[in-house]
Coordinates of C-alpha atoms and ligand atoms in Angstrom, one line a residue:
X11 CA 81.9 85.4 98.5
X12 CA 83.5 88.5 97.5
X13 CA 85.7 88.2 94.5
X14 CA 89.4 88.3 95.8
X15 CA 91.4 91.1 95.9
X16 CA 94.6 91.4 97.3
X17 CA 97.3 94.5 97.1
X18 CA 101.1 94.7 97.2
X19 CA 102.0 97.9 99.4
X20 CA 105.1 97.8 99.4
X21 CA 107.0 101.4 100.9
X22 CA 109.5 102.9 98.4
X23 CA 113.1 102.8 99.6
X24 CA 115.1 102.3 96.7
X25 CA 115.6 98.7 96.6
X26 CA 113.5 95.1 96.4
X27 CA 114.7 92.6 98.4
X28 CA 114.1 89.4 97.8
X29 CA 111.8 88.7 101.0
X30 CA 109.7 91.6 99.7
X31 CA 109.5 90.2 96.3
X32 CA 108.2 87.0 97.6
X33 CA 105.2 88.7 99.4
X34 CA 104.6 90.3 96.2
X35 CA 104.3 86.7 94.5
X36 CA 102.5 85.1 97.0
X37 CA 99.9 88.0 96.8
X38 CA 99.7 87.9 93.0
X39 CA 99.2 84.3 92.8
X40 CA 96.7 84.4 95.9
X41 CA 95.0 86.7 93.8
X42 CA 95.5 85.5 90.5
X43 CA 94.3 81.7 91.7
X44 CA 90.9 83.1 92.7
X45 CA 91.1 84.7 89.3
X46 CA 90.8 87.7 91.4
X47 CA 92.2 91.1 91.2
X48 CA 95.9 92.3 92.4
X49 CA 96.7 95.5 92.6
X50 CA 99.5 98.1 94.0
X51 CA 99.5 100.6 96.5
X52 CA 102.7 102.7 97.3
X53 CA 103.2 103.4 101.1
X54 CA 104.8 106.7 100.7
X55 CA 103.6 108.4 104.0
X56 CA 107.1 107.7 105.5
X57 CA 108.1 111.0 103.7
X58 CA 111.2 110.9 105.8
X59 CA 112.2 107.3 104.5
X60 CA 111.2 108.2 100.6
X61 CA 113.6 107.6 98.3
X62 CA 113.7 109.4 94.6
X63 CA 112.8 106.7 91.8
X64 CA 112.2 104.1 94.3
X65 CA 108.8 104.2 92.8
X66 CA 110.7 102.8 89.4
X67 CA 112.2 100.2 91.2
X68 CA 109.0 98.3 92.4
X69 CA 107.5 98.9 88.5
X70 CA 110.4 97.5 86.8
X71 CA 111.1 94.8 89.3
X72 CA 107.6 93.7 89.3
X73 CA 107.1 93.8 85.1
X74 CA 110.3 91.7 85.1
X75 CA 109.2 89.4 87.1
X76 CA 105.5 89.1 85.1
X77 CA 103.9 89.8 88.9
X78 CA 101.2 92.8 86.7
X79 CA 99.0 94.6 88.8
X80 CA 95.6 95.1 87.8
X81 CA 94.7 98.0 89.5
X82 CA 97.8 100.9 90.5
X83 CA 98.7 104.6 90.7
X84 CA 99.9 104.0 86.7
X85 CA 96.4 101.8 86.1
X86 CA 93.6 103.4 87.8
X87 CA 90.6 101.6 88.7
X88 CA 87.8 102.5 91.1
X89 CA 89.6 102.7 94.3
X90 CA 92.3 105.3 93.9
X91 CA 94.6 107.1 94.1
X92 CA 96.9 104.7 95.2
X93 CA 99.3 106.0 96.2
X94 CA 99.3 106.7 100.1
X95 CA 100.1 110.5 100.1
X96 CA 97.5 111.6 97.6
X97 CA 94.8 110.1 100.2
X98 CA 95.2 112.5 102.9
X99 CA 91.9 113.8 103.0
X100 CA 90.5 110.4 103.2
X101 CA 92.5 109.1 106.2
X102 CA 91.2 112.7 108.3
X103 CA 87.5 112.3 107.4
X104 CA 87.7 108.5 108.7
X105 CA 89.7 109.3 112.1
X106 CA 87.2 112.5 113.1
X107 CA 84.4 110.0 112.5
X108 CA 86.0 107.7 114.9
X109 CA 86.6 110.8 117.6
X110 CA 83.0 111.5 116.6
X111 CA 81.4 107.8 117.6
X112 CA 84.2 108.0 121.3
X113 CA 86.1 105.5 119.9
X114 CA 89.1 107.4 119.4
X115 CA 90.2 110.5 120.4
X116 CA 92.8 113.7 120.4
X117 CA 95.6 114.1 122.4
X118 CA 97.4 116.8 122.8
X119 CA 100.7 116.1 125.0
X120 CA 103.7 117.8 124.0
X121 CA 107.3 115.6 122.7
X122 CA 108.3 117.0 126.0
X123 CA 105.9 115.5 128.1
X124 CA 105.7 112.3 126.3
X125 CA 109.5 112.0 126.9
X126 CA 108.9 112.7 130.8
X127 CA 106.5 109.6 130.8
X128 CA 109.1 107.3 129.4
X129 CA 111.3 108.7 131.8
X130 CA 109.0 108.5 134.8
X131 CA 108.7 104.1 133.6
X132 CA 112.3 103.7 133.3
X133 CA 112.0 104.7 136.5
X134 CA 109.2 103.1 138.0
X135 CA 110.8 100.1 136.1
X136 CA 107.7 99.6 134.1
X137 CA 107.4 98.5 130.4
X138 CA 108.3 101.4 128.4
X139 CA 106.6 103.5 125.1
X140 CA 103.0 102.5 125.8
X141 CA 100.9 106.2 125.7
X142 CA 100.1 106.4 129.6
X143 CA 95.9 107.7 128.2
X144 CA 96.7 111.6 129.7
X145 CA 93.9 112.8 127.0
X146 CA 92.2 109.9 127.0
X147 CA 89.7 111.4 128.9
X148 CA 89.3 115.3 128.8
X149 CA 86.5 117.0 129.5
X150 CA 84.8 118.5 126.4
X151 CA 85.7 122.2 127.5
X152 CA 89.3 121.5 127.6
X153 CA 89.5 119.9 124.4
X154 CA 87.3 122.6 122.8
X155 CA 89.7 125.3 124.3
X156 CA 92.6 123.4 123.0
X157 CA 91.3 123.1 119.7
X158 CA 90.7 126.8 119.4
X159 CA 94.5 127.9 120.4
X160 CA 95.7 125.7 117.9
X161 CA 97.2 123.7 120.2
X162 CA 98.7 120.4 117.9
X163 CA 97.0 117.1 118.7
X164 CA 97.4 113.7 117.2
X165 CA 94.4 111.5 117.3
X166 CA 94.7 108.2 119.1
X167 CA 92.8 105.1 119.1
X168 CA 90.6 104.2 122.3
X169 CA 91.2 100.8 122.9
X170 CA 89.2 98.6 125.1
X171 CA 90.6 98.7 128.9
X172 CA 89.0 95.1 129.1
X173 CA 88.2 91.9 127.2
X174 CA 89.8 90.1 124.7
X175 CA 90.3 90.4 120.8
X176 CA 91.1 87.9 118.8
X177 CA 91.0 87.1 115.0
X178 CA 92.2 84.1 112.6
X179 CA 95.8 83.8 110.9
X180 CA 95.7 81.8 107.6
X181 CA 99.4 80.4 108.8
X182 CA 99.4 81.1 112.4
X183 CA 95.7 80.1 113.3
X184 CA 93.7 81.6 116.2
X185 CA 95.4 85.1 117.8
X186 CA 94.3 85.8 121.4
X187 CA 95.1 89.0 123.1
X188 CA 94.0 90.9 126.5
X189 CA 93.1 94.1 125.4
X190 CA 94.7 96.2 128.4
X191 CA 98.2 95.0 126.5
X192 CA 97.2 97.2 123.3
X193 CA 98.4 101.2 123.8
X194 CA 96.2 103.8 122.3
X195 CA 98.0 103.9 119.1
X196 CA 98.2 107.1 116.9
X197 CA 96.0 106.9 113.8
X198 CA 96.8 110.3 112.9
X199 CA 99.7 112.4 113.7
X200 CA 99.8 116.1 113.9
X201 CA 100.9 116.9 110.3
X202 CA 97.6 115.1 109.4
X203 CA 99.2 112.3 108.3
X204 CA 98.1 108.5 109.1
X205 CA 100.4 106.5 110.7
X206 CA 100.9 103.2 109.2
X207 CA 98.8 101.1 111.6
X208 CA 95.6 103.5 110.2
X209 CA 96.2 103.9 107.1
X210 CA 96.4 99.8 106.2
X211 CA 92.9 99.6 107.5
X212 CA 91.1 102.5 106.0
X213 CA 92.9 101.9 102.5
X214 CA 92.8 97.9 102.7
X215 CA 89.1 98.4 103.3
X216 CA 87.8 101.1 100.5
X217 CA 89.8 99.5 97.8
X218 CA 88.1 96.1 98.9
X219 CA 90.6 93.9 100.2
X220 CA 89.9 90.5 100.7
X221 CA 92.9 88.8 101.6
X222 CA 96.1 90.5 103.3
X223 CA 99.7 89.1 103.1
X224 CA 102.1 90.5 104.4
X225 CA 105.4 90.1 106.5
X226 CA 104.9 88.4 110.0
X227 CA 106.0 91.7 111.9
X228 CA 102.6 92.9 111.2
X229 CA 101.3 89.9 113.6
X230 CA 101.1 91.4 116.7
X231 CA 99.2 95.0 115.1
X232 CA 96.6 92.6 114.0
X233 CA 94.9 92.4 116.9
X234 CA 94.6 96.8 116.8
X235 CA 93.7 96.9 113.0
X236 CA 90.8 94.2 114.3
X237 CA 89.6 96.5 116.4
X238 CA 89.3 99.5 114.0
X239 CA 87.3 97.0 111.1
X240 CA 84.9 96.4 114.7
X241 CA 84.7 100.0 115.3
X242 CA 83.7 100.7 111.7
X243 CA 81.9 97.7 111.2
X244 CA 83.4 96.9 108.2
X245 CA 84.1 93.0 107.7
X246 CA 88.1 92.2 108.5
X247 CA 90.2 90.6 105.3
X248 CA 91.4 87.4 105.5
X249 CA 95.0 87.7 107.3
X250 CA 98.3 85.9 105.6
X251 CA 101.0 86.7 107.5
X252 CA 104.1 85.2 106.6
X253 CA 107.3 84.4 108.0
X254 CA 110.4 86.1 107.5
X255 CA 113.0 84.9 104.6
X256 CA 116.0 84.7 107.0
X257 CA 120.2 85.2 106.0
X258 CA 120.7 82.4 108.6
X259 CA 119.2 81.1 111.6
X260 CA 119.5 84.2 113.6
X261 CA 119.2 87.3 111.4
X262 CA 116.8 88.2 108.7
X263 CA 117.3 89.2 105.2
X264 CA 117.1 93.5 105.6
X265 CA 118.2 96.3 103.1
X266 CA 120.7 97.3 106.1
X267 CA 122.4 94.2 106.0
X268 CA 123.1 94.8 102.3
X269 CA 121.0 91.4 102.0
X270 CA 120.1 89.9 98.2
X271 CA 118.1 92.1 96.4
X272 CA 116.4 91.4 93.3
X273 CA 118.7 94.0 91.2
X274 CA 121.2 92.2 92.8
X275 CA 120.3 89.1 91.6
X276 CA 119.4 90.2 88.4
X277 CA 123.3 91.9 87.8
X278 CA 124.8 88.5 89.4
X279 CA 122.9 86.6 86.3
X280 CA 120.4 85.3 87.6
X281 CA 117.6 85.2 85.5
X282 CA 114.0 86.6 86.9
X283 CA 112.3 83.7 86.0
X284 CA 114.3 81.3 88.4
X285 CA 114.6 83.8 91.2
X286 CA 110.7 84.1 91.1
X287 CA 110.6 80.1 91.1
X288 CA 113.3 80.4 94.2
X289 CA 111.4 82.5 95.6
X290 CA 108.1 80.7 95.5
X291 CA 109.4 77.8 97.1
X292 CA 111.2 79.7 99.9
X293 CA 108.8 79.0 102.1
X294 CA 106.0 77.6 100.6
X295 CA 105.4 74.0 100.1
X296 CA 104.1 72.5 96.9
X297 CA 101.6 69.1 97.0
X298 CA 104.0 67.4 94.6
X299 CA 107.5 66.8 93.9
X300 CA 107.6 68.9 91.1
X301 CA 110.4 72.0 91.6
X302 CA 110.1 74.1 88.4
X303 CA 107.1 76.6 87.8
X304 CA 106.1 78.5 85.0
X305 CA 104.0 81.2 86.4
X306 CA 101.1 79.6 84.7
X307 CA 101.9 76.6 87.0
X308 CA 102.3 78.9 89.8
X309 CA 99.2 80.4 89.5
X310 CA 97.6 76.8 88.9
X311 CA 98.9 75.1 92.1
X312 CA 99.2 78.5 94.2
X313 CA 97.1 77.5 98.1
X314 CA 98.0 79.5 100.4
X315 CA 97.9 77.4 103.1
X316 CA 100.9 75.8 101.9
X317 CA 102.8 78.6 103.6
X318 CA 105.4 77.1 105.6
X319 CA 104.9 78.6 109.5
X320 CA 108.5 78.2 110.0
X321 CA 111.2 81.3 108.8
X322 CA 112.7 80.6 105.4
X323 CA 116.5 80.6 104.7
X324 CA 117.9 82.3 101.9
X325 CA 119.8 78.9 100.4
X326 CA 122.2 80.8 97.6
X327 CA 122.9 76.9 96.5
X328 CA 119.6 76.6 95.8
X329 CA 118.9 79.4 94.1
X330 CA 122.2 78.7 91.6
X331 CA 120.7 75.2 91.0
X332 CA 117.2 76.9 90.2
X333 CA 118.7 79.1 88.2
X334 CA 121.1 76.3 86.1
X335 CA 117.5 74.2 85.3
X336 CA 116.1 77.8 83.3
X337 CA 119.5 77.8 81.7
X338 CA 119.6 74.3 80.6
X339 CA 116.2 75.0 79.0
X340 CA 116.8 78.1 76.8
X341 CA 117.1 77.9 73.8
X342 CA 120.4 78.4 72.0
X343 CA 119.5 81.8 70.5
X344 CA 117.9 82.8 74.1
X345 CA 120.9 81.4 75.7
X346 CA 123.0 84.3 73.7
X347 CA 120.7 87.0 74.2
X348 CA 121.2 86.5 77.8
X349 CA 124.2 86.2 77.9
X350 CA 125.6 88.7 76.1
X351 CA 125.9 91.8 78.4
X352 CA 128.2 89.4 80.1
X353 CA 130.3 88.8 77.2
X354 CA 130.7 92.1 75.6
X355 CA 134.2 93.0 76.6
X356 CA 135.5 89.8 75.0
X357 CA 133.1 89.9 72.0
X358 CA 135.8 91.3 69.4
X359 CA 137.9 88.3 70.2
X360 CA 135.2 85.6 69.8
X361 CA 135.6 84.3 66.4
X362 CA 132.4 81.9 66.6
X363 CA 129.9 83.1 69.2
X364 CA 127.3 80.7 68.7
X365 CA 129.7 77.9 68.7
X366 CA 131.3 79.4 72.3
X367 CA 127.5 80.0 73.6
X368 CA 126.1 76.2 72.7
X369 CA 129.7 75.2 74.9
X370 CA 129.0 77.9 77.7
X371 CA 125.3 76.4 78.1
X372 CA 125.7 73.0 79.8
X373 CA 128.3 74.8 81.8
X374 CA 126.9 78.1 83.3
X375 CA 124.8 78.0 86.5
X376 CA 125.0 82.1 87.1
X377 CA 126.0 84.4 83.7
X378 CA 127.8 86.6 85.6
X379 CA 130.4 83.6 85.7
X380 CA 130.7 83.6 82.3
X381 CA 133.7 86.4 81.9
X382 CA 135.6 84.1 84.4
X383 CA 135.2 81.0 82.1
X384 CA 136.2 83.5 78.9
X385 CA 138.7 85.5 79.8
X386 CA 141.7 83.2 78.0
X387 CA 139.8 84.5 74.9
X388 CA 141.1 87.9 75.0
X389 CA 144.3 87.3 76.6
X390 CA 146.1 84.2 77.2
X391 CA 146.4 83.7 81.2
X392 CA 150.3 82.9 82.2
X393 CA 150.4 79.2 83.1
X394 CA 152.1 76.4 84.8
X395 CA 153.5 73.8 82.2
X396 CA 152.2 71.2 84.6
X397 CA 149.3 71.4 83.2
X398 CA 150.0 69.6 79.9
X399 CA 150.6 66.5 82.6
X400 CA 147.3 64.4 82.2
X401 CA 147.9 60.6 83.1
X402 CA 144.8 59.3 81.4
X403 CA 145.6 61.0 78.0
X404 CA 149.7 60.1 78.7
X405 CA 150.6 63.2 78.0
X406 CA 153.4 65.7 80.2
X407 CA 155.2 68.6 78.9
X408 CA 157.6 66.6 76.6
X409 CA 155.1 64.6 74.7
X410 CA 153.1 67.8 74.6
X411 CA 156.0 69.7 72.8
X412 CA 156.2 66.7 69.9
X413 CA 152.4 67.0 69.5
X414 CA 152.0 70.6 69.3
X415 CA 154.7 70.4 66.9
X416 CA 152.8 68.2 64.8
X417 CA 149.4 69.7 65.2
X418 CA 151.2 73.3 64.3
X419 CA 151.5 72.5 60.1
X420 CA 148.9 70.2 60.1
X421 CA 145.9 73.3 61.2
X422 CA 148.1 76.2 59.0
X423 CA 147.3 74.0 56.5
X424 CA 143.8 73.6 57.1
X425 CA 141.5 75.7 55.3
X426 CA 137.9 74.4 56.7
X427 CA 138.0 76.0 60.0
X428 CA 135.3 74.5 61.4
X429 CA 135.4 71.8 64.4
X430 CA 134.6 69.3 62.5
X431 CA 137.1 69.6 59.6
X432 CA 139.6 70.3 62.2
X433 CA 138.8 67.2 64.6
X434 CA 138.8 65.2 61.4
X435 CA 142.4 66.1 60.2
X436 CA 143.6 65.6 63.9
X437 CA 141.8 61.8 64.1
X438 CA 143.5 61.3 61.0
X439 CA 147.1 62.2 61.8
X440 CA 146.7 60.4 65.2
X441 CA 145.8 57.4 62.9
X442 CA 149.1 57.5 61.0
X443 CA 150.9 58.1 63.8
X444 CA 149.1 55.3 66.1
X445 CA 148.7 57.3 69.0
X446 CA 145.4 58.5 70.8
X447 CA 143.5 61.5 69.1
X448 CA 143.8 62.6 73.1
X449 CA 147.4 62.7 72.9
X450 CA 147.2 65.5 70.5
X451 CA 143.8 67.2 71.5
X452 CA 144.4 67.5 75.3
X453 CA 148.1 69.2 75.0
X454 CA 146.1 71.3 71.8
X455 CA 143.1 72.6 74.6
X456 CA 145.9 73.7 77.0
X457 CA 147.9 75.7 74.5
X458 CA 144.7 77.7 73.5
X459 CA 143.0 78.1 76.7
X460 CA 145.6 78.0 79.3
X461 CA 143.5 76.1 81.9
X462 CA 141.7 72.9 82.0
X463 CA 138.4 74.0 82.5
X464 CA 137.9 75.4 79.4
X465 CA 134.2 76.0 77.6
X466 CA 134.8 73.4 75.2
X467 CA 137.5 71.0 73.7
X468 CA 140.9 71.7 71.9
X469 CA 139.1 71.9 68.4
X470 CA 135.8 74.1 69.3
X471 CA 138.4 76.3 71.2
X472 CA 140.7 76.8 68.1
X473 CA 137.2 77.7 66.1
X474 CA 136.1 79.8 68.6
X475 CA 139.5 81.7 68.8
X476 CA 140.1 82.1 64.8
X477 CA 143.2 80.5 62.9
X478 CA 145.4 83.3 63.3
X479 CA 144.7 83.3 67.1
X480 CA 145.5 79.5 67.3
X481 CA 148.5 79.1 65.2
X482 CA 149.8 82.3 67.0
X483 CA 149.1 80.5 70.5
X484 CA 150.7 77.4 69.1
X485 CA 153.6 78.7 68.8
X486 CA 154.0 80.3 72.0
X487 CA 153.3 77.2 73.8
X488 CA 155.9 75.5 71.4
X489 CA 158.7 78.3 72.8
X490 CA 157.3 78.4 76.2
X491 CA 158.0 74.2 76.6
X492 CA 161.4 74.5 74.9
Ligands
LIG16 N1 104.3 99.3 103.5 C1 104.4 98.1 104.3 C2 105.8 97.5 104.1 O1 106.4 97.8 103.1 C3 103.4 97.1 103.9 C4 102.8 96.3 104.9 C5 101.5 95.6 104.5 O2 101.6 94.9 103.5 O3 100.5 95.9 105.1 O4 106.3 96.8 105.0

């Protein structure tokens, strides 16, 4: 068998959104399984859809994500361009060969006329848009005679009037179809370019694709793009289609919706890794219980047939808990790295970052929660007294006023700042006094931080905020219980 090949062909609008992204990874890793070739084509005859440095978009998204492509306009191999609208001449040649052999031919009905057909079935109450065959068959004189005026012509396929075609579906098995239900599709329009439904064959077939995946939309075109690999002869690829990543149980995940994107996603802080782990198991099954992928693994374990036929919800709960497992695992010094575009507004106020980051780490499921969890570092949040009431601890606002006044010499007078040191002359005095080290940390925590949930306890806060930040806090809380 042919070594697999498989192509992303993806159109450039501007944006990636996740459901996109996933048929790139399911083709990579169909690909890359086989130890086959992937490569990427840009769709760009849709000039009026093109969008400037959409091309970028698809490049950096898919080198973030690790999906390389071995073959693409950027990495040529044997099979280029590839890039749709450098192929023009290509797509011509093929659909004149096809007029050629009678299997396809040109028409040459106005907008004007087509409009009046559409009309002339709304009226007759018939099934509207299918090509009612006017040119289907001219005589040769009047297409000759058309041809030399310059009269513009699109060139449509001839499709059987009888029979059936059918053809195999990886997911969705064995596709039946009459053949009077499939119009005479254009294959090339009048400005020479292919549409779509030709252009997938020709290219899919001269760069040698083995395997096609693609959105389930595609489905019902299948049977047409079956027809035009019979009417070249050329063998058909194997077909993937795959079900749509839904926003809910009735509407899909779409650019117009504003639905996740992967730049999305990536700005949220999310990290690539675990949306490309999310996005692998959105809809594909794996034979274990395992949940967490390298790509290696991905690549290991990829079978296609372990796309699930059903559509795919977009679960954002199970994305975050993806994405809190590739957190837990960095390490502390990649934990910071990440983080910090997320942190740099508070950054001059972080006395120990490393000591804030190992406290953030267990407690971050998205980074771009972090500045919500940090933003008592740079300026202490107005709060309720109520808070210092914590029944387990026994402390309220009165008990917390004696211990802050305690804790306030005892830390001006302590020179190791570190949480250690600090924790140590705190146990101590707690000791002496016979009370719980709680009855002085907790009432400490809420003086700093101003809020309960805070990124670490009372002594890792008063390190991460500085000395002069702590005492200065101290004493505001000692003013604000009086
Ligand atoms: N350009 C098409 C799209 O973006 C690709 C379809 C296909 O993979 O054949 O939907």
């Amino acid at each position: 068998m042919a070594k697999t090949r498989t192509r992303f062909a993806p159109s450039p609008t501007g944006y990636m959104h996740v459901g996109n992204l996933r048929t790139a990874l399911y083709t990579f890793l169909t690909a890359k399984h086989d130890n086959g070739t992937f490569i990427l084509r840009i769709e760009d005859t849709d000039q009026g859809r093109k969008v400037d440095g959409a091309v970028d978009v698809i490049y950096k998204t898919l080198t973030e994500t690790g999906l390389l492509w071995d073959e693409g306009p950027d990495k040529p191999g044997e099979v280029g361009p590839y890039v749709q609208s450098e192929r023009m001449g290509i797509f011509k040649e093929w659909a004149e060969k096809l007029v050629t052999e009678g299997k396809a031919y040109y028409c040459f009905c106005t907008e004007e006329r087509l409009e009046k057909m559409k009309a002339e079935q709304i009226a007759a109450g018939k099934t509207v848009g299918s090509y009612d065959r006017h040119c289907r068959d001219l005589s040769k004189e009047e297409i000759e005679e058309n041809l030399k005026n310059g009269v513009p012509y699109v060139i449509r396929q001839k499709m059987p009037l009888e029979g059936k075609t059918s053809f195999d579906d990886l997911i969705y098995g064995h596709i039946e179809v009459d053949n009077s239900e499939l119009e005479d599709q254009i294959l090339l329009k009048s400005d020479g370019m292919p549409t779509y439904n030709f252009a997938n064959v020709i290219d899919d077939h001269l760069m040698g694709i083995t395997h096609v995946l693609r959105g389930n939309e595609y489905l019902s075109s299948t049977p047409k793009y079956n027809l035009l690999y019979q009417s070249f002869g050329w063998e058909p690829p194997v077909y993937i289609h795959c079900p749509p990543v839904m926003k809910d149980a009735h509407q899909k995940l779409s650019k117009r919706n504003g639905d996740a994107s992967y730049q999305d996603l990536v700005a949220k802080g999310y990290m690539s890794e675990a949306v490309l782990n999310y996005l692998l198991l959105l809809g594909w099954s794996p034979a274990g219980e395992k949940e967490i992928f390298s790509l290696q693994e991905m690549i290991d374990e990829w079978d296609p047939q372990r796309i699930c036929k059903s559509p795919a919800i977009f679960d954002p709960l199970k994305l975050r808990h993806i994405n809190f497992e590739y957190i837990k695992a960095l390490s502390p010094e990649e934990f910071a790295q990440h983080a910090k575009p997320f942190m740099e507004e508070y950054l001059p106020y972080i006395k120990d970052n490393a000591l804030l980051c190992k406290n953030l780490q267990p407690r971050t499921e998205v980074f771009g929660e972090i500045p919500e969890q940090i933003a008592f570092i740079k300026e202490m949040p107005d709060y309720d007294v109520e808070l210092y009431i914590n029944k387990k601890m026994k402390t309220d606002p009165v008990s917390a006023k004696q211990s802050l006044e305690i804790l306030l010499p005892l830390l001006k007078e302590t020179e190791e700042w570190t949480p250690d040191a600090i924790f140590a002359r705190c146990a101590e005095k707690a000791a002496e006094l016979e009370i719980k080290n709680g009855k002085l940390l907790y009432p400490l925590g809420i003086a700093l931080a101003g809020t309960q949930r805070t990124p670490g306890g009372g002594t890792d806060l008063a390190v991460i905020l500085g000395k002069e930040t702590t005492v200065e806090r101290i004493e505001k809380a000692i003013e604000k219980l009086s």
